[in-house]
């Protein structure tokens, strides 16, 4: 996939990998990262999976609100929860991710909500970037 044009470019620098610090060039994000306890770390900082989950949830929620507005549906009280799992692949030779998005759309019929989630999946940049690369599932709560 290639972009028609670049509208915005984010810049972040990591120092120390999973056990260090990551910051954006504008200073709006500056966090300590550390492996979670489940991966043998201290769990004292955030981790790349949490950052990915936060980004995916926010991006998907924006896409959901866009498609809901186009469909004349009220999504004001909606939420998107992203669960990002990490684990070994290829017999432990590498690591991979999986994502589960749980969407809550109060006051919208389930069938309509599922249609909105499917439409948001085709609009969301994170969905488009991950499609065919990692397992992403969607659930309507």
PDB file of C-alpha atoms in Angstrom:
ATOM      1  CA  UNK A   1       0.000   0.000   0.000  1.00  0.00           C
ATOM      2  CA  UNK A   2       1.353   3.419  -0.839  1.00  0.00           C
ATOM      3  CA  UNK A   3      -0.088   6.758   0.196  1.00  0.00           C
ATOM      4  CA  UNK A   4      -1.503   9.250  -2.275  1.00  0.00           C
ATOM      5  CA  UNK A   5       0.163  11.929  -0.164  1.00  0.00           C
ATOM      6  CA  UNK A   6       1.593  12.287   3.338  1.00  0.00           C
ATOM      7  CA  UNK A   7      -0.551  14.557   5.522  1.00  0.00           C
ATOM      8  CA  UNK A   8       1.398  14.181   8.774  1.00  0.00           C
ATOM      9  CA  UNK A   9       4.525  12.378   9.949  1.00  0.00           C
ATOM     10  CA  UNK A  10       5.108  11.438  13.593  1.00  0.00           C
ATOM     11  CA  UNK A  11       8.673  11.203  14.889  1.00  0.00           C
ATOM     12  CA  UNK A  12       9.700   9.154  17.926  1.00  0.00           C
ATOM     13  CA  UNK A  13      13.068   7.987  19.182  1.00  0.00           C
ATOM     14  CA  UNK A  14      13.690   4.958  21.384  1.00  0.00           C
ATOM     15  CA  UNK A  15      16.717   4.575  23.618  1.00  0.00           C
ATOM     16  CA  UNK A  16      17.389   1.251  25.294  1.00  0.00           C
ATOM     17  CA  UNK A  17      14.800  -0.772  23.381  1.00  0.00           C
ATOM     18  CA  UNK A  18      12.228  -2.472  25.606  1.00  0.00           C
ATOM     19  CA  UNK A  19      14.103  -1.350  28.710  1.00  0.00           C
ATOM     20  CA  UNK A  20      14.676   2.355  28.211  1.00  0.00           C
ATOM     21  CA  UNK A  21      12.798   5.409  27.057  1.00  0.00           C
ATOM     22  CA  UNK A  22      10.777   6.545  24.051  1.00  0.00           C
ATOM     23  CA  UNK A  23       9.935  10.134  23.211  1.00  0.00           C
ATOM     24  CA  UNK A  24       8.475  12.154  20.385  1.00  0.00           C
ATOM     25  CA  UNK A  25      10.402  15.040  18.887  1.00  0.00           C
ATOM     26  CA  UNK A  26       7.757  17.549  20.050  1.00  0.00           C
ATOM     27  CA  UNK A  27       7.966  16.379  23.684  1.00  0.00           C
ATOM     28  CA  UNK A  28       4.277  15.438  23.905  1.00  0.00           C
ATOM     29  CA  UNK A  29       5.178  11.817  24.646  1.00  0.00           C
ATOM     30  CA  UNK A  30       8.142  10.911  26.816  1.00  0.00           C
ATOM     31  CA  UNK A  31       7.825   7.607  28.653  1.00  0.00           C
ATOM     32  CA  UNK A  32       9.934   4.996  30.360  1.00  0.00           C
ATOM     33  CA  UNK A  33       9.530   1.588  28.770  1.00  0.00           C
ATOM     34  CA  UNK A  34      10.219  -1.736  30.419  1.00  0.00           C
ATOM     35  CA  UNK A  35       9.244  -5.314  29.739  1.00  0.00           C
ATOM     36  CA  UNK A  36       6.132  -6.492  31.592  1.00  0.00           C
ATOM     37  CA  UNK A  37       6.621  -8.924  34.477  1.00  0.00           C
ATOM     38  CA  UNK A  38       5.161 -11.685  32.279  1.00  0.00           C
ATOM     39  CA  UNK A  39       8.191 -11.266  30.014  1.00  0.00           C
ATOM     40  CA  UNK A  40      10.731 -11.165  32.826  1.00  0.00           C
ATOM     41  CA  UNK A  41      10.844  -7.391  33.256  1.00  0.00           C
ATOM     42  CA  UNK A  42      10.134  -5.075  36.136  1.00  0.00           C
ATOM     43  CA  UNK A  43       6.843  -3.844  34.682  1.00  0.00           C
ATOM     44  CA  UNK A  44       7.687  -0.395  36.058  1.00  0.00           C
ATOM     45  CA  UNK A  45       7.197   1.430  32.755  1.00  0.00           C
ATOM     46  CA  UNK A  46       4.852   1.162  29.844  1.00  0.00           C
ATOM     47  CA  UNK A  47       5.694  -1.211  26.999  1.00  0.00           C
ATOM     48  CA  UNK A  48       5.417  -1.235  23.204  1.00  0.00           C
ATOM     49  CA  UNK A  49       2.295  -3.416  23.295  1.00  0.00           C
ATOM     50  CA  UNK A  50       0.476  -0.904  25.522  1.00  0.00           C
ATOM     51  CA  UNK A  51       1.515   1.941  23.227  1.00  0.00           C
ATOM     52  CA  UNK A  52       0.341  -0.030  20.176  1.00  0.00           C
ATOM     53  CA  UNK A  53      -2.963  -0.871  21.915  1.00  0.00           C
ATOM     54  CA  UNK A  54      -3.534   2.786  22.785  1.00  0.00           C
ATOM     55  CA  UNK A  55      -2.787   3.926  19.233  1.00  0.00           C
ATOM     56  CA  UNK A  56      -4.920   1.232  17.609  1.00  0.00           C
ATOM     57  CA  UNK A  57      -7.863   1.879  19.970  1.00  0.00           C
ATOM     58  CA  UNK A  58      -7.775   5.641  19.371  1.00  0.00           C
ATOM     59  CA  UNK A  59      -7.394   5.300  15.615  1.00  0.00           C
ATOM     60  CA  UNK A  60     -10.123   2.663  15.281  1.00  0.00           C
ATOM     61  CA  UNK A  61     -12.450   4.739  17.454  1.00  0.00           C
ATOM     62  CA  UNK A  62     -11.966   7.747  15.180  1.00  0.00           C
ATOM     63  CA  UNK A  63     -12.713   5.580  12.135  1.00  0.00           C
ATOM     64  CA  UNK A  64     -15.797   4.193  13.894  1.00  0.00           C
ATOM     65  CA  UNK A  65     -17.106   7.672  14.697  1.00  0.00           C
ATOM     66  CA  UNK A  66     -16.519   8.725  11.074  1.00  0.00           C
ATOM     67  CA  UNK A  67     -18.450   5.807   9.569  1.00  0.00           C
ATOM     68  CA  UNK A  68     -21.207   6.178  12.185  1.00  0.00           C
ATOM     69  CA  UNK A  69     -21.613   9.853  11.293  1.00  0.00           C
ATOM     70  CA  UNK A  70     -21.784   8.942   7.590  1.00  0.00           C
ATOM     71  CA  UNK A  71     -24.452   6.343   8.407  1.00  0.00           C
ATOM     72  CA  UNK A  72     -26.353   8.866  10.530  1.00  0.00           C
ATOM     73  CA  UNK A  73     -25.837   6.814  13.696  1.00  0.00           C
ATOM     74  CA  UNK A  74     -25.051   8.284  17.116  1.00  0.00           C
ATOM     75  CA  UNK A  75     -21.711   7.001  18.415  1.00  0.00           C
ATOM     76  CA  UNK A  76     -21.102   9.642  21.073  1.00  0.00           C
ATOM     77  CA  UNK A  77     -20.926   7.198  23.993  1.00  0.00           C
ATOM     78  CA  UNK A  78     -18.998   4.539  22.086  1.00  0.00           C
ATOM     79  CA  UNK A  79     -15.676   3.073  23.206  1.00  0.00           C
ATOM     80  CA  UNK A  80     -13.004   0.872  21.681  1.00  0.00           C
ATOM     81  CA  UNK A  81     -10.808  -1.357  23.834  1.00  0.00           C
ATOM     82  CA  UNK A  82      -7.714  -2.858  22.220  1.00  0.00           C
ATOM     83  CA  UNK A  83      -6.084  -5.983  23.607  1.00  0.00           C
ATOM     84  CA  UNK A  84      -2.621  -6.584  22.138  1.00  0.00           C
ATOM     85  CA  UNK A  85      -0.977  -9.927  22.790  1.00  0.00           C
ATOM     86  CA  UNK A  86       2.642 -10.837  22.123  1.00  0.00           C
ATOM     87  CA  UNK A  87       4.062 -14.324  21.845  1.00  0.00           C
ATOM     88  CA  UNK A  88       6.471 -16.585  20.045  1.00  0.00           C
ATOM     89  CA  UNK A  89       6.009 -17.586  16.405  1.00  0.00           C
ATOM     90  CA  UNK A  90       7.918 -19.918  14.099  1.00  0.00           C
ATOM     91  CA  UNK A  91       8.671 -22.333  16.914  1.00  0.00           C
ATOM     92  CA  UNK A  92      10.048 -19.574  19.115  1.00  0.00           C
ATOM     93  CA  UNK A  93      12.444 -18.169  16.508  1.00  0.00           C
ATOM     94  CA  UNK A  94      10.652 -14.807  16.502  1.00  0.00           C
ATOM     95  CA  UNK A  95       7.789 -12.920  18.139  1.00  0.00           C
ATOM     96  CA  UNK A  96       4.449 -11.787  16.784  1.00  0.00           C
ATOM     97  CA  UNK A  97       1.396  -9.824  17.832  1.00  0.00           C
ATOM     98  CA  UNK A  98      -2.348 -10.348  17.862  1.00  0.00           C
ATOM     99  CA  UNK A  99      -5.071  -7.769  18.436  1.00  0.00           C
ATOM    100  CA  UNK A 100      -8.619  -7.996  19.708  1.00  0.00           C
ATOM    101  CA  UNK A 101     -10.781  -4.883  19.433  1.00  0.00           C
ATOM    102  CA  UNK A 102     -13.866  -4.736  21.648  1.00  0.00           C
ATOM    103  CA  UNK A 103     -16.332  -2.077  20.515  1.00  0.00           C
ATOM    104  CA  UNK A 104     -19.163  -0.736  22.645  1.00  0.00           C
ATOM    105  CA  UNK A 105     -21.903   1.195  20.820  1.00  0.00           C
ATOM    106  CA  UNK A 106     -24.686   1.907  23.318  1.00  0.00           C
ATOM    107  CA  UNK A 107     -28.126   2.396  21.832  1.00  0.00           C
ATOM    108  CA  UNK A 108     -27.240   0.929  18.433  1.00  0.00           C
ATOM    109  CA  UNK A 109     -28.741  -2.391  17.327  1.00  0.00           C
ATOM    110  CA  UNK A 110     -26.193  -5.197  17.226  1.00  0.00           C
ATOM    111  CA  UNK A 111     -26.515  -5.807  13.468  1.00  0.00           C
ATOM    112  CA  UNK A 112     -25.975  -2.099  12.732  1.00  0.00           C
ATOM    113  CA  UNK A 113     -23.082  -1.989  15.209  1.00  0.00           C
ATOM    114  CA  UNK A 114     -21.410  -4.934  13.469  1.00  0.00           C
ATOM    115  CA  UNK A 115     -21.827  -3.176  10.098  1.00  0.00           C
ATOM    116  CA  UNK A 116     -20.238  -0.017  11.516  1.00  0.00           C
ATOM    117  CA  UNK A 117     -17.313  -2.024  12.926  1.00  0.00           C
ATOM    118  CA  UNK A 118     -16.764  -3.686   9.532  1.00  0.00           C
ATOM    119  CA  UNK A 119     -16.868  -0.293   7.817  1.00  0.00           C
ATOM    120  CA  UNK A 120     -14.455   1.196  10.364  1.00  0.00           C
ATOM    121  CA  UNK A 121     -12.077  -1.700   9.726  1.00  0.00           C
ATOM    122  CA  UNK A 122     -11.827  -0.689   6.076  1.00  0.00           C
ATOM    123  CA  UNK A 123     -11.175   2.984   6.970  1.00  0.00           C
ATOM    124  CA  UNK A 124      -8.790   2.733   9.951  1.00  0.00           C
ATOM    125  CA  UNK A 125      -5.091   3.182   9.042  1.00  0.00           C
ATOM    126  CA  UNK A 126      -4.025   0.704  11.760  1.00  0.00           C
ATOM    127  CA  UNK A 127      -6.440  -1.889  10.356  1.00  0.00           C
ATOM    128  CA  UNK A 128      -5.130  -1.289   6.854  1.00  0.00           C
ATOM    129  CA  UNK A 129      -1.520  -1.534   8.060  1.00  0.00           C
ATOM    130  CA  UNK A 130      -2.028  -4.774   9.970  1.00  0.00           C
ATOM    131  CA  UNK A 131      -4.401  -6.561   7.579  1.00  0.00           C
ATOM    132  CA  UNK A 132      -2.844  -9.813   6.441  1.00  0.00           C
ATOM    133  CA  UNK A 133       0.127  -9.379   8.793  1.00  0.00           C
ATOM    134  CA  UNK A 134      -1.278 -10.155  12.236  1.00  0.00           C
ATOM    135  CA  UNK A 135      -4.481 -11.639  13.595  1.00  0.00           C
ATOM    136  CA  UNK A 136      -6.992  -8.876  14.362  1.00  0.00           C
ATOM    137  CA  UNK A 137     -10.439  -9.761  15.641  1.00  0.00           C
ATOM    138  CA  UNK A 138     -13.415  -7.538  16.408  1.00  0.00           C
ATOM    139  CA  UNK A 139     -16.141  -7.989  18.993  1.00  0.00           C
ATOM    140  CA  UNK A 140     -19.219  -5.892  19.653  1.00  0.00           C
ATOM    141  CA  UNK A 141     -19.861  -5.747  23.383  1.00  0.00           C
TER     142      UNK A 141
END
